[in-house]
Amino acid sequence: MSASTSWPTGLLPALVTPLHDDELDVPALGQLIERHVGAGVSGLVIGGGTGEFGALSLDERRALAEETIRLVAGRVPVVVQTGALATRDTIALSRHAQQIGAFGLLVASPFGEPINWAERFRFYEHVTAGVDLPIMIYNTPPAGILTIEQVRQLAVLPNVSAIKDSSGDTTLLGDLLLPSSGGLDVFVGSDSFLPYAIAGGANGAVFGAASFIPDVVVQMIDRLRTAPNDERTQQLWRELRSFLRFMEQSPNYVALCKAGCGLEGLAVGDVRAPYLMPSEKEVGELAERLTALRAVFGAVTAAP
């Protein structure tokens, strides 16, 4: 596929990885998928940061991709995050994703011991040469934030057709949304930047909090597109923004996503070490904020 491949428009939630007894929980994964498909998501992203990919073995990542694609059964596009510390592992995971029917790839460049720009470009060059799937660049702080000029250089590589921007930089996000950035489809990964991204023409959003409130985020994106100035839209955004800021400011974002799934009736298990589940106090605050968000969401969607 070429760099002109069209990506889905809307919410592509970054799913948590359900675990039970420290193994992939396939029944829980199925329940999670059904909740999201029923909520009207435009696709699913698996094996990303929210999915604890750094704590999963390569075999576990392959199994996660295989089971997800089997359970989704073609109802929505599945995007597999295949970034790894070694280029050969990323290529192997990417080829596997292509073989089993993934729609596309989200690819974070190696992190840990920092790599320089020449190494980073060569990494993406090798990955794009190894597969024919559309590729979404993952612009995330752990891998080092890309400059707009670096994005332009990556945009000319075969199959690179989108970017998930989790930079937390509104200026960079605005630049990415300009045609001069390389023409990539843009997905916002910084939760609370959602309205700015949609107003600027972004394709949609990819972030972890949607793992347990997909219906709210789907509705929010739809309202931001169709009635951005409506009072109900603004009311919902005020409550959702407060909720997302609480999530973003916590040192336990991934763990809170799993705790949130539990509060929403989705038994996805705990995070894997070295991650830690949030304290009872933090889960209590999450529950209070979730109740308030659900109340506003219910009022907005019930209004004629």
XYZ file of C-alpha atoms in Angstrom:
304
model
C 0.000 0.000 0.000
C 1.178 3.516 -0.674
C 1.503 6.452 1.667
C -1.835 7.683 0.328
C -3.707 4.850 2.047
C -6.722 6.207 3.902
C -6.877 5.528 7.620
C -10.154 5.229 9.553
C -11.661 8.445 10.858
C -12.677 8.675 14.515
C -11.651 6.819 17.639
C -9.029 4.071 17.528
C -8.706 3.268 21.237
C -5.360 2.042 22.524
C -6.490 -1.115 24.302
C -5.173 -2.512 27.560
C -3.888 -6.091 27.445
C -6.071 -8.342 29.652
C -4.018 -10.635 31.890
C -4.982 -13.420 34.285
C -2.464 -15.434 36.294
C 0.195 -13.476 34.382
C -0.985 -14.807 31.026
C -3.059 -13.339 28.202
C -6.735 -13.573 29.163
C -8.458 -14.367 25.875
C -12.067 -14.420 27.211
C -11.534 -10.974 28.796
C -10.003 -9.751 25.538
C -13.148 -10.874 23.764
C -15.366 -8.954 26.198
C -13.203 -5.867 25.785
C -13.434 -6.064 22.011
C -17.217 -6.507 22.066
C -17.605 -3.454 24.306
C -15.596 -1.347 21.882
C -17.177 -2.613 18.684
C -20.593 -2.035 20.258
C -19.580 1.519 21.163
C -18.938 2.342 17.515
C -15.157 2.714 17.477
C -13.519 3.129 14.093
C -10.753 0.619 14.782
C -8.618 -0.886 17.539
C -4.958 -0.364 18.420
C -3.257 -3.159 20.337
C 0.158 -3.733 21.847
C 0.910 -0.075 22.467
C 2.036 1.672 25.615
C -1.358 1.234 27.261
C -1.130 -2.407 26.224
C 2.099 -2.843 28.228
C 4.071 -3.967 25.184
C 7.366 -3.366 26.980
C 6.425 -6.015 29.554
C 5.235 -8.588 26.992
C 7.407 -11.189 25.288
C 7.512 -11.309 21.494
C 5.479 -14.514 21.576
C 2.856 -12.833 23.774
C 2.674 -9.903 21.378
C 2.108 -12.286 18.458
C -0.576 -14.143 20.404
C -2.290 -10.873 21.316
C -2.380 -9.852 17.657
C -3.646 -13.256 16.508
C -6.425 -13.459 19.083
C -7.530 -9.870 18.517
C -7.813 -10.290 14.766
C -9.646 -13.597 15.223
C -12.128 -12.104 17.706
C -12.712 -8.914 15.720
C -13.464 -11.020 12.639
C -13.184 -8.133 10.216
C -15.734 -5.861 11.894
C -13.276 -2.997 12.440
C -9.668 -2.406 11.352
C -7.002 -3.697 13.741
C -3.755 -1.747 14.076
C -0.840 -3.565 15.729
C 1.925 -1.648 17.505
C 5.145 -3.418 16.524
C 7.902 -1.144 17.803
C 10.659 -2.943 19.723
C 14.180 -2.302 20.955
C 15.752 -4.211 18.051
C 14.981 -3.439 14.417
C 14.844 -7.140 13.531
C 12.156 -7.726 16.192
C 10.051 -4.862 14.858
C 10.333 -6.241 11.322
C 9.415 -9.740 12.493
C 6.377 -8.501 14.427
C 5.342 -6.313 11.491
C 5.549 -9.179 8.998
C 3.573 -11.381 11.371
C 0.871 -8.692 11.682
C 0.649 -8.484 7.904
C 0.389 -12.260 7.548
C -2.522 -12.541 9.987
C -4.576 -9.729 8.467
C -3.844 -6.524 10.393
C -5.054 -3.326 8.743
C -1.930 -1.378 9.614
C 0.942 -0.819 12.006
C 1.672 1.696 14.730
C 5.447 1.812 15.077
C 7.373 3.381 17.937
C 11.102 3.689 17.355
C 13.514 2.027 19.820
C 13.836 3.661 23.228
C 15.829 3.036 26.363
C 19.372 3.968 25.382
C 18.636 6.926 23.054
C 19.298 6.526 19.339
C 20.295 9.422 17.113
C 18.295 10.717 14.165
C 20.307 8.821 11.538
C 19.685 5.576 13.440
C 16.023 6.388 13.898
C 15.513 7.164 10.216
C 17.333 3.969 9.221
C 15.096 2.009 11.620
C 11.935 3.254 9.896
C 13.559 2.780 6.504
C 14.186 -0.912 7.223
C 10.696 -1.445 8.674
C 8.919 0.157 5.718
C 10.963 -1.951 3.323
C 9.924 -5.126 5.112
C 6.117 -4.854 4.888
C 3.335 -3.591 2.660
C 0.943 -2.393 5.377
C 0.179 1.286 6.027
C 2.339 2.584 8.851
C 1.501 5.110 11.554
C 4.545 6.747 13.132
C 4.329 6.878 16.930
C 5.561 10.278 18.130
C 5.953 9.621 21.840
C 8.224 11.083 24.550
C 9.931 7.790 25.553
C 11.248 7.408 21.993
C 12.161 11.098 21.648
C 9.845 13.707 20.128
C 10.203 14.190 16.388
C 10.631 17.652 14.906
C 8.404 18.747 12.042
C 11.343 18.463 9.638
C 12.011 14.889 10.770
C 8.336 14.059 10.231
C 8.585 15.433 6.687
C 11.562 13.162 6.011
C 9.737 10.094 7.356
C 6.614 10.954 5.351
C 8.380 10.157 2.070
C 9.116 6.563 3.107
C 6.951 3.851 1.500
C 3.746 3.042 3.406
C 4.193 5.819 5.998
C 0.786 7.457 5.892
C -0.153 8.522 9.434
C 1.222 9.743 12.733
C 0.050 9.418 16.307
C 1.186 12.543 18.103
C 1.631 12.185 21.848
C 4.144 15.009 22.077
C 1.949 17.150 24.323
C 3.007 20.138 22.192
C 0.120 22.125 20.703
C 2.447 23.977 18.334
C 3.805 20.726 16.903
C 0.298 19.291 16.678
C -0.819 22.369 14.759
C 2.153 22.068 12.399
C 1.421 18.387 11.791
C -2.102 19.277 10.693
C -0.786 21.556 7.920
C -0.432 20.118 4.384
C 3.230 21.179 4.420
C 3.979 18.623 7.167
C 4.047 15.771 4.666
C 0.367 15.010 4.199
C 0.104 12.363 6.915
C -3.202 11.470 8.557
C -2.960 12.754 12.131
C -4.253 11.059 15.270
C -3.976 12.842 18.580
C -2.462 10.797 21.390
C -2.486 13.485 24.077
C -5.910 12.904 25.608
C -6.842 16.454 26.573
C -5.821 17.894 23.178
C -8.800 16.196 21.536
C -10.895 19.281 20.578
C -7.913 21.197 19.214
C -6.956 18.242 17.051
C -10.471 17.675 15.709
C -10.949 21.375 15.015
C -7.679 21.370 13.083
C -8.720 18.480 10.877
C -7.168 15.461 12.580
C -8.417 12.022 11.562
C -9.201 11.166 15.153
C -7.684 9.941 18.390
C -5.598 7.063 19.713
C -5.305 7.026 23.498
C -5.623 4.664 26.422
C -8.389 6.227 28.519
C -10.801 5.227 25.766
C -10.163 1.608 26.785
C -12.930 1.939 29.352
C -15.042 4.867 28.098
C -15.157 4.244 24.329
C -18.805 5.293 24.017
C -18.073 8.663 25.642
C -15.085 9.406 23.409
C -16.905 8.272 20.241
C -19.772 10.625 21.116
C -17.349 13.427 21.974
C -15.562 13.223 18.646
C -18.871 13.140 16.773
C -20.132 16.214 18.629
C -16.869 18.101 18.150
C -17.212 17.503 14.418
C -20.918 18.168 13.962
C -21.850 20.651 16.706
C -18.689 22.058 18.302
C -20.400 25.163 19.658
C -23.482 23.452 21.020
C -23.864 23.886 24.788
C -24.249 20.129 25.294
C -20.992 19.548 23.421
C -19.254 22.077 25.635
C -20.810 20.598 28.764
C -19.614 17.121 27.882
C -16.140 18.368 26.977
C -15.731 20.266 30.248
C -16.442 17.109 32.217
C -14.414 14.851 29.932
C -11.443 17.214 29.927
C -11.360 17.247 33.726
C -11.460 13.452 33.688
C -8.717 13.132 31.079
C -6.482 15.637 32.863
C -6.776 13.552 36.020
C -5.648 10.534 34.008
C -2.794 12.377 32.303
C -1.423 13.835 35.514
C -1.316 10.503 37.311
C 1.978 8.561 37.408
C -0.154 5.424 36.988
C -1.858 6.088 33.629
C -1.755 2.500 32.339
C -2.758 1.079 35.715
C -5.632 3.570 35.956
C -6.846 2.404 32.546
C -7.004 -1.151 33.874
C -8.672 -0.009 37.089
C -11.167 1.944 34.984
C -11.972 -1.168 32.974
C -12.743 -2.938 36.245
C -15.059 -0.136 37.330
C -16.857 -0.473 33.990
C -17.375 -4.215 34.476
C -14.461 -5.391 32.358
C -12.217 -7.779 34.310
C -8.881 -7.218 32.556
C -6.640 -8.037 35.512
C -3.743 -6.089 36.964
C -0.747 -4.560 35.238
C 2.385 -6.664 34.984
C 5.488 -5.806 37.022
C 7.326 -3.485 37.087
C 4.069 -1.525 36.754
C 1.983 -1.168 39.905
C -1.761 -0.856 40.332
C -2.953 2.494 41.740
C -3.648 3.013 45.411
C -7.099 2.529 46.886
C -7.355 6.303 47.271
C -6.572 6.928 43.611
C -9.034 4.264 42.463
C -11.645 5.902 44.697
C -11.083 9.253 43.038
C -11.204 7.614 39.629
C -14.552 6.042 40.542
C -15.975 9.392 41.689
C -14.837 11.140 38.515
C -16.141 8.315 36.354
C -19.554 8.516 38.045
C -19.680 12.267 37.405
C -18.638 11.798 33.771
C -21.257 9.104 33.237
C -23.944 11.374 34.712
C -23.111 14.197 32.314
C -22.791 11.805 29.382
C -26.186 10.316 30.192
C -27.815 13.751 30.433
C -26.288 14.939 27.158
C -27.194 11.834 25.173
C -30.726 11.712 26.625
C -31.509 15.318 25.681
C -33.649 15.741 22.544
